[in-house]
mmCIF file of C-alpha atoms in Angstrom:
data_model
loop_
_atom_site.group_PDB
_atom_site.id
_atom_site.type_symbol
_atom_site.label_atom_id
_atom_site.label_comp_id
_atom_site.label_asym_id
_atom_site.label_seq_id
_atom_site.Cartn_x
_atom_site.Cartn_y
_atom_site.Cartn_z
ATOM 1 C CA GLN A 1 -15.209 -13.468 -5.356
ATOM 2 C CA ALA A 2 -12.822 -14.215 -2.536
ATOM 3 C CA TYR A 3 -10.308 -11.619 -1.427
ATOM 4 C CA ARG A 4 -6.912 -12.393 -2.916
ATOM 5 C CA TYR A 5 -3.961 -11.625 -0.678
ATOM 6 C CA ARG A 6 -1.251 -9.562 -2.311
ATOM 7 C CA PRO A 7 2.146 -9.482 -0.589
ATOM 8 C CA ASN A 8 3.262 -6.127 -2.072
ATOM 9 C CA ILE A 9 1.326 -4.068 0.464
ATOM 10 C CA SER A 10 2.544 -6.145 3.389
ATOM 11 C CA LEU A 11 6.152 -5.738 2.226
ATOM 12 C CA LEU A 12 5.618 -2.020 1.664
ATOM 13 C CA LYS A 13 4.190 -1.503 5.156
ATOM 14 C CA SER A 14 7.045 -3.443 6.772
ATOM 15 C CA TYR A 15 9.595 -1.352 4.887
ATOM 16 C CA VAL A 16 7.856 1.884 5.893
ATOM 17 C CA GLU A 17 7.855 0.833 9.568
ATOM 18 C CA ALA A 18 11.597 0.210 9.443
ATOM 19 C CA HIS A 19 12.450 3.400 7.525
ATOM 20 C CA LEU A 20 10.049 6.069 8.808
ATOM 21 C CA ASP A 21 12.953 8.424 9.499
ATOM 22 C CA CYS A 22 14.055 8.393 5.846
ATOM 23 C CA GLU A 23 13.086 11.742 4.330
ATOM 24 C CA THR A 24 13.226 10.430 0.753
ATOM 25 C CA LEU A 25 10.756 7.606 1.402
ATOM 26 C CA SER A 26 8.031 7.751 -1.240
ATOM 27 C CA LEU A 27 5.650 5.490 -3.100
ATOM 28 C CA LYS A 28 7.590 6.155 -6.307
ATOM 29 C CA TRP A 29 10.877 5.072 -4.724
ATOM 30 C CA LEU A 30 9.326 1.966 -3.171
ATOM 31 C CA ALA A 31 7.677 0.967 -6.454
ATOM 32 C CA GLU A 32 10.818 1.437 -8.556
ATOM 33 C CA ASN A 33 13.578 0.318 -6.167
ATOM 34 C CA TYR A 34 12.023 -2.087 -3.673
ATOM 35 C CA LEU A 35 8.982 -3.790 -5.203
ATOM 36 C CA PHE A 36 9.825 -3.318 -8.907
ATOM 37 C CA VAL A 37 6.289 -2.508 -10.023
ATOM 38 C CA SER A 38 4.817 0.607 -11.608
ATOM 39 C CA VAL A 39 3.969 3.426 -9.242
ATOM 40 C CA GLY A 40 0.463 3.676 -10.719
ATOM 41 C CA TYR A 41 -0.227 0.009 -10.065
ATOM 42 C CA LEU A 42 1.132 0.189 -6.518
ATOM 43 C CA SER A 43 -0.862 3.331 -5.764
ATOM 44 C CA LYS A 44 -4.121 1.728 -6.886
ATOM 45 C CA GLN A 45 -3.323 -1.490 -5.042
ATOM 46 C CA PHE A 46 -2.563 0.410 -1.827
ATOM 47 C CA VAL A 47 -5.813 2.387 -1.909
ATOM 48 C CA LYS A 48 -7.798 -0.749 -2.725
ATOM 49 C CA GLU A 49 -6.334 -2.728 0.157
ATOM 50 C CA GLU A 50 -5.866 -0.022 2.796
ATOM 51 C CA GLY A 51 -8.669 2.403 1.953
ATOM 52 C CA ILE A 52 -6.394 5.470 2.072
ATOM 53 C CA ARG A 53 -3.715 6.997 -0.138
ATOM 54 C CA PHE A 54 -0.107 6.072 0.578
ATOM 55 C CA SER A 55 0.826 9.684 1.362
ATOM 56 C CA ASP A 56 -1.917 9.850 4.004
ATOM 57 C CA TYR A 57 -0.761 6.529 5.465
ATOM 58 C CA LEU A 58 2.850 7.715 5.621
ATOM 59 C CA ASN A 59 1.860 11.023 7.246
ATOM 60 C CA LYS A 60 -0.222 9.208 9.884
ATOM 61 C CA LYS A 61 2.679 6.876 10.642
ATOM 62 C CA ARG A 62 5.093 9.787 10.957
ATOM 63 C CA ASP A 63 2.658 11.754 13.119
ATOM 64 C CA GLY A 64 2.473 8.762 15.456
ATOM 65 C CA ILE A 65 6.261 8.737 15.769
ATOM 66 C CA ASP A 66 6.332 12.497 16.458
ATOM 67 C CA LYS A 67 3.774 12.121 19.236
ATOM 68 C CA LEU A 68 5.939 9.506 20.963
ATOM 69 C CA ALA A 69 9.054 11.705 20.869
#
C-alpha cells in the first residue's frame, strides 16, 4: 500500500516553527483550535508519520532554539 500524504502534520509543523516561543503551545490546543481534529487522532497520526511523540518533537525544537541563543 502506497504512503498517503496527510497535510495535518505538515501544517502542524509549520505552525510550531512559527510559534515556538508560545508557552501554551500543545498538541491539544493545535488539534482543537488550529486543525479541528481530535487530539487522540492527531497524536496517533503524528507518531505514525514522524516516529516520535509530539511532546518530544516540541522539546527538541525548543532545545534547538535555546542552543542558538
